PDB file of C-alpha atoms and ligand atoms in Angstrom:
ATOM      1  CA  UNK W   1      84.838 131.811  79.254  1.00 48.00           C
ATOM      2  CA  UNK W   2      84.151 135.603  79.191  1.00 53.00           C
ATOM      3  CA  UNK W   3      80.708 135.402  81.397  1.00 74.00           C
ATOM      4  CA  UNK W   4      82.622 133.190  84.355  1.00 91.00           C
ATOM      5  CA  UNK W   5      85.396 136.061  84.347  1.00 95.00           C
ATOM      6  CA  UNK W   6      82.360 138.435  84.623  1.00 96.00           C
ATOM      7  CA  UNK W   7      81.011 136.156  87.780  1.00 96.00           C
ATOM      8  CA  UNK W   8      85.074 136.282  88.909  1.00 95.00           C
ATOM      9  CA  UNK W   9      84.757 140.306  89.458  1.00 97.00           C
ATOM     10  CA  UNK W  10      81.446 140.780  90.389  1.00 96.00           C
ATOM     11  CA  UNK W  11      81.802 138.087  93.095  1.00 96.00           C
ATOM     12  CA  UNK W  12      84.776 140.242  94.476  1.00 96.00           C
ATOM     13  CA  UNK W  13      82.839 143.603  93.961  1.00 97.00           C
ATOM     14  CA  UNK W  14      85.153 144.391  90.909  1.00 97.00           C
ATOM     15  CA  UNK W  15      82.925 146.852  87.560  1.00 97.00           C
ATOM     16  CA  UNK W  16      83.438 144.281  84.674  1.00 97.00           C
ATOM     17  CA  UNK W  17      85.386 146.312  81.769  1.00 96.00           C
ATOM     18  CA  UNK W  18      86.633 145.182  79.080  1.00 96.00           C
ATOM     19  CA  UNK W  19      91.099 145.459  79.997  1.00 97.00           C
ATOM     20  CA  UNK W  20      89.932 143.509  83.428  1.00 97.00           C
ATOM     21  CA  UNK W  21      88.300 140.801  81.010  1.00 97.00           C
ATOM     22  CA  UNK W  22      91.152 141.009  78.662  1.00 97.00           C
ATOM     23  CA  UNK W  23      93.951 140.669  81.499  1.00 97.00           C
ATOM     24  CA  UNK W  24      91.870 137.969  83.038  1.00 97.00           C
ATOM     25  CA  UNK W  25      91.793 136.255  80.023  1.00 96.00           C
ATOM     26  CA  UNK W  26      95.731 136.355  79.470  1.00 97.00           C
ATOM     27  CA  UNK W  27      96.675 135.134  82.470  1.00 97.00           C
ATOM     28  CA  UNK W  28      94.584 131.956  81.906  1.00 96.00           C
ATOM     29  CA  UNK W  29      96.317 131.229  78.861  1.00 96.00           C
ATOM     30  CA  UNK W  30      99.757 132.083  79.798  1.00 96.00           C
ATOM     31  CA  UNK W  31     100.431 132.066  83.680  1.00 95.00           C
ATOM     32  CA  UNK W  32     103.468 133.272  84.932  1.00 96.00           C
ATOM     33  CA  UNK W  33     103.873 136.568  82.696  1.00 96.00           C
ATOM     34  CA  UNK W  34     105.286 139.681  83.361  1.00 96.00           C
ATOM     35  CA  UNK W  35     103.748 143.281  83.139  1.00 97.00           C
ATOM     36  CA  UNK W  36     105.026 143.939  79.587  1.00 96.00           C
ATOM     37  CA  UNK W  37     103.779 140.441  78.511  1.00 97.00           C
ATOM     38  CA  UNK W  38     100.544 141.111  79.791  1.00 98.00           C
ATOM     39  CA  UNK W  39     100.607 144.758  78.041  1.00 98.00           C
ATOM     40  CA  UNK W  40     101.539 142.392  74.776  1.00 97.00           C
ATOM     41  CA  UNK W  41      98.511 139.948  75.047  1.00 97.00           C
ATOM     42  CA  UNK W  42      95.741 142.667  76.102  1.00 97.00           C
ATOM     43  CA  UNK W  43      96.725 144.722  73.029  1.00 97.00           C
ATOM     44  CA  UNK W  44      96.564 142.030  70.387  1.00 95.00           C
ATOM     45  CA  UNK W  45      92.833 142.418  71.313  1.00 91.00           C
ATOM     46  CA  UNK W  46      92.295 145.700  72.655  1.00 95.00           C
ATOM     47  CA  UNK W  47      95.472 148.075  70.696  1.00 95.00           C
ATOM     48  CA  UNK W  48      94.289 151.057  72.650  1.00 94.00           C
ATOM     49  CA  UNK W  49      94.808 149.992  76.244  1.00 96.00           C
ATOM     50  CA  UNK W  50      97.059 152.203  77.789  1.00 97.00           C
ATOM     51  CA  UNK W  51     100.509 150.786  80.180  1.00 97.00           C
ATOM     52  CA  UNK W  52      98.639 152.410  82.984  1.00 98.00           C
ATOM     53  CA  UNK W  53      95.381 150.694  82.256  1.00 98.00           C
ATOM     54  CA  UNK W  54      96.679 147.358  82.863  1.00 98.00           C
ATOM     55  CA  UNK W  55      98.820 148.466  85.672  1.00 97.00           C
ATOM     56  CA  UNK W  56      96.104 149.566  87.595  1.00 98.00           C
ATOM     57  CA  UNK W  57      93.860 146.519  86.470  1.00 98.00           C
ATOM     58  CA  UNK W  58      96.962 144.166  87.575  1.00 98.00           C
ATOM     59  CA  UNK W  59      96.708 146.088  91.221  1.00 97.00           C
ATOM     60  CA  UNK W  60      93.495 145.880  91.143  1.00 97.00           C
ATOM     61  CA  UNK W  61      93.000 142.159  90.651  1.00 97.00           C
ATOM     62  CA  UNK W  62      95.720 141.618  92.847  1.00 96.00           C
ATOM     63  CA  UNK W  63      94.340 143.495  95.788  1.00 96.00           C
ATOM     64  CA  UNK W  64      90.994 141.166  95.254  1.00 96.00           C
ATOM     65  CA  UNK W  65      92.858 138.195  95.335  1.00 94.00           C
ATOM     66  CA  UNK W  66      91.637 137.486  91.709  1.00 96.00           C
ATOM     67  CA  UNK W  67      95.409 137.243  90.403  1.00 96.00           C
ATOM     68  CA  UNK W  68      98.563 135.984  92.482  1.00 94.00           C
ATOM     69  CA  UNK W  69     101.613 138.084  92.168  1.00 94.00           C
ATOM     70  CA  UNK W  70     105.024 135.947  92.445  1.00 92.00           C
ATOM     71  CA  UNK W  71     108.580 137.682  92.107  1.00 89.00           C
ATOM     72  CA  UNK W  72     111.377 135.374  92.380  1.00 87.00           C
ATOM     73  CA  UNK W  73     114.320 136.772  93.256  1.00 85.00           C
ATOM     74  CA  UNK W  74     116.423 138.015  90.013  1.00 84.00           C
ATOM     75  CA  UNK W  75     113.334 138.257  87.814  1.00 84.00           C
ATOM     76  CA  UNK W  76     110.710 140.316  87.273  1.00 89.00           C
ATOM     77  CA  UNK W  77     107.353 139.943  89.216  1.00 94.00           C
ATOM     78  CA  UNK W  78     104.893 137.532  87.321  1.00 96.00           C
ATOM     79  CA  UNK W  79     101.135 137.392  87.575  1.00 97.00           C
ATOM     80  CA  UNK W  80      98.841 133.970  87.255  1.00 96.00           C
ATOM     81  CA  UNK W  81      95.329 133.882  87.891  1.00 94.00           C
ATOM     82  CA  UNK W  82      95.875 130.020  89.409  1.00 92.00           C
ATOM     83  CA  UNK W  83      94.807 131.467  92.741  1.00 89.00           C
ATOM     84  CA  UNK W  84      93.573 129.914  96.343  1.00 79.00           C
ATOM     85  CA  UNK W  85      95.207 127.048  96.558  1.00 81.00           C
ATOM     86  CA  UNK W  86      99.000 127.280  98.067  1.00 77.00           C
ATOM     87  CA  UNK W  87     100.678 126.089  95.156  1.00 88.00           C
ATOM     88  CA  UNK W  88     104.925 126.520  94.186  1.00 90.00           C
ATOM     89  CA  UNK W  89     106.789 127.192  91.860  1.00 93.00           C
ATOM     90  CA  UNK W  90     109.650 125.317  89.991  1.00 95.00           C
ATOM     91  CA  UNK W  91     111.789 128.112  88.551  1.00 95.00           C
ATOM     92  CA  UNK W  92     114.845 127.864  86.327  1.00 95.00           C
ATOM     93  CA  UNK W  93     117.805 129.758  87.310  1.00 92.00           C
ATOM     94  CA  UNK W  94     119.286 129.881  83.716  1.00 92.00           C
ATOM     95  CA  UNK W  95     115.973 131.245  81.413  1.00 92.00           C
ATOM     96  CA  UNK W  96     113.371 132.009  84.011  1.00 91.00           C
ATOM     97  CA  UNK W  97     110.727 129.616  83.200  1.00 93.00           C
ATOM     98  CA  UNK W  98     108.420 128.838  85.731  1.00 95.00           C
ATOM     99  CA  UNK W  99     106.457 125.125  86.239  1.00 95.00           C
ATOM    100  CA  UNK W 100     103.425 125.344  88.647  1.00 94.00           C
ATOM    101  CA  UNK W 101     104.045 123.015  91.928  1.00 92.00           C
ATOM    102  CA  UNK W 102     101.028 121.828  93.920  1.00 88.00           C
ATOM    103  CA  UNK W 103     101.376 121.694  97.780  1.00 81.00           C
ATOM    104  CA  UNK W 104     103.572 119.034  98.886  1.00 75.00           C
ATOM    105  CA  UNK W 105     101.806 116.407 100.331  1.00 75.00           C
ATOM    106  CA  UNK W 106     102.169 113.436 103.202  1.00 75.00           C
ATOM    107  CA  UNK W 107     104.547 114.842 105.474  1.00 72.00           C
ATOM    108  CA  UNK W 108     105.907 118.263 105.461  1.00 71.00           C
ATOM    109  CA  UNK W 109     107.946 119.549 108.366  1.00 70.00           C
ATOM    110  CA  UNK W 110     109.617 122.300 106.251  1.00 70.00           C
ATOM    111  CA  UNK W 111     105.756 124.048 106.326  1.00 71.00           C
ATOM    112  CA  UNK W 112     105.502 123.789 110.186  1.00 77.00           C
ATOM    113  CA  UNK W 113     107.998 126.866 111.541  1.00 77.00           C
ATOM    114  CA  UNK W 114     110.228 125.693 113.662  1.00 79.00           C
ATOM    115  CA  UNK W 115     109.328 128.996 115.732  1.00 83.00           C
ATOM    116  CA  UNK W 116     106.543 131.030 114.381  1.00 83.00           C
ATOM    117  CA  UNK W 117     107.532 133.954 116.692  1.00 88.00           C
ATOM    118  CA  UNK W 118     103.846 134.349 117.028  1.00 89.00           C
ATOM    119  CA  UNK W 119     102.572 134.550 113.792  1.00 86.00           C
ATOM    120  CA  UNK W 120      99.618 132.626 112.501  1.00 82.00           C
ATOM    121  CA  UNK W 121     100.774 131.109 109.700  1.00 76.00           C
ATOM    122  CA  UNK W 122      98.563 130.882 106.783  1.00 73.00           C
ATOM    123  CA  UNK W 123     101.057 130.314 104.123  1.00 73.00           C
ATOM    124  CA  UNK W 124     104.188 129.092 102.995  1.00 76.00           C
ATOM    125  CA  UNK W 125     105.963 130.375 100.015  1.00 79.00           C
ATOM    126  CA  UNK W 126     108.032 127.767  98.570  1.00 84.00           C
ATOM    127  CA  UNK W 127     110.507 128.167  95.254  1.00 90.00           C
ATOM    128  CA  UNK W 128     112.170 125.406  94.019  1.00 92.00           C
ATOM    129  CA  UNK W 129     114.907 126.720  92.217  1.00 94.00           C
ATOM    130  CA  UNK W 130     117.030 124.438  89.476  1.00 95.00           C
ATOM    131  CA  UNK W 131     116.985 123.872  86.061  1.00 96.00           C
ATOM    132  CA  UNK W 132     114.516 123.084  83.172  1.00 96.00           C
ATOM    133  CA  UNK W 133     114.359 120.550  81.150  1.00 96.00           C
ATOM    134  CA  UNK W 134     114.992 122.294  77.884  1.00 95.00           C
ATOM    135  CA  UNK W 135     117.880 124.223  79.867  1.00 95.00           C
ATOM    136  CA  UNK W 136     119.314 120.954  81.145  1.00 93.00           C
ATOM    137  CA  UNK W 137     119.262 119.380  77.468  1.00 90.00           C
ATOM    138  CA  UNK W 138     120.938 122.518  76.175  1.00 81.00           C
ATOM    139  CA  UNK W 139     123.595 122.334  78.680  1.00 74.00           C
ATOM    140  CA  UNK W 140     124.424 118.314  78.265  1.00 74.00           C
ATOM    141  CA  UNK W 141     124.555 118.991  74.268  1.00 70.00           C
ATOM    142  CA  UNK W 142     126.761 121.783  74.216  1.00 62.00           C
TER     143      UNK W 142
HETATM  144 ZN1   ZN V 201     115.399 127.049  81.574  1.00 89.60          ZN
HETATM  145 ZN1   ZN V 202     101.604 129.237  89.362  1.00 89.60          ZN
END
């Protein structure tokens, strides 16, 4: 829904344009993209939108905590707009796709630091790394 995007950025203080709506609207449909995806998606409704443009709307939305930047090690960094609520990631170490996790519940004694050194903790970051289905099929069928 464009007019709840429009709510999204003015509730953060963010000028509605059109590339912020655009971006917005291509991470809800396909979470976990990179930059170059995201160029892809924007342009198949808006050709003109420069690299830059959605760089800086990417920061931008970013910085307001509208869009969650992840960047698991050996990939490039991917943007979702699933924001706010401390969820994982599964990620395959043989094509990169990535599964949304929500928080581990009941106990979880990997989340309490054994020594926070001081730090109030607000957040873990948790990858589970392994192997996707379609990866693990392809692997038992070669
Ligand atoms: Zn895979
Ligand atoms: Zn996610």
């Amino acid at each position: 829904m464009t007019s709840d995007f429009e709510a999204q950025l003015r509730a953060v203080g963010l000028h509605v344009t059109r590339p912020r709506l655009a971006v917005l609207a291509a991470l809800r449909d396909h979470p976990h993209v990179d930059t170059e995806t995201v160029i892809t998606l924007v342009r198949t409704e808006q050709p003109g939108v420069s690299h830059q443009t959605v760089y800086d709307v990417l920061r931008a939305l970013t910085t307001a905590g509208l869009v969650r930047r992840i960047h698991p090690a050996g990939s490039s960094a991917r943007y979702e707009s699933r924001v706010g609520d401390n969820h994982h990631h599964a990620v395959c170490r043989a094509c990169g796709a990535i599964a949304d996790v929500d928080c581990a519940v009941g106990a979880t004694p990997c989340l309490t630091a054994s020594d926070d050194h001081g730090f109030v903790v607000d957040e873990a970051e948790v990858v589970y790394w392994g192997t996707c289905p379609g990866c693990a099929t392809d692997r038992s069928s070669r």
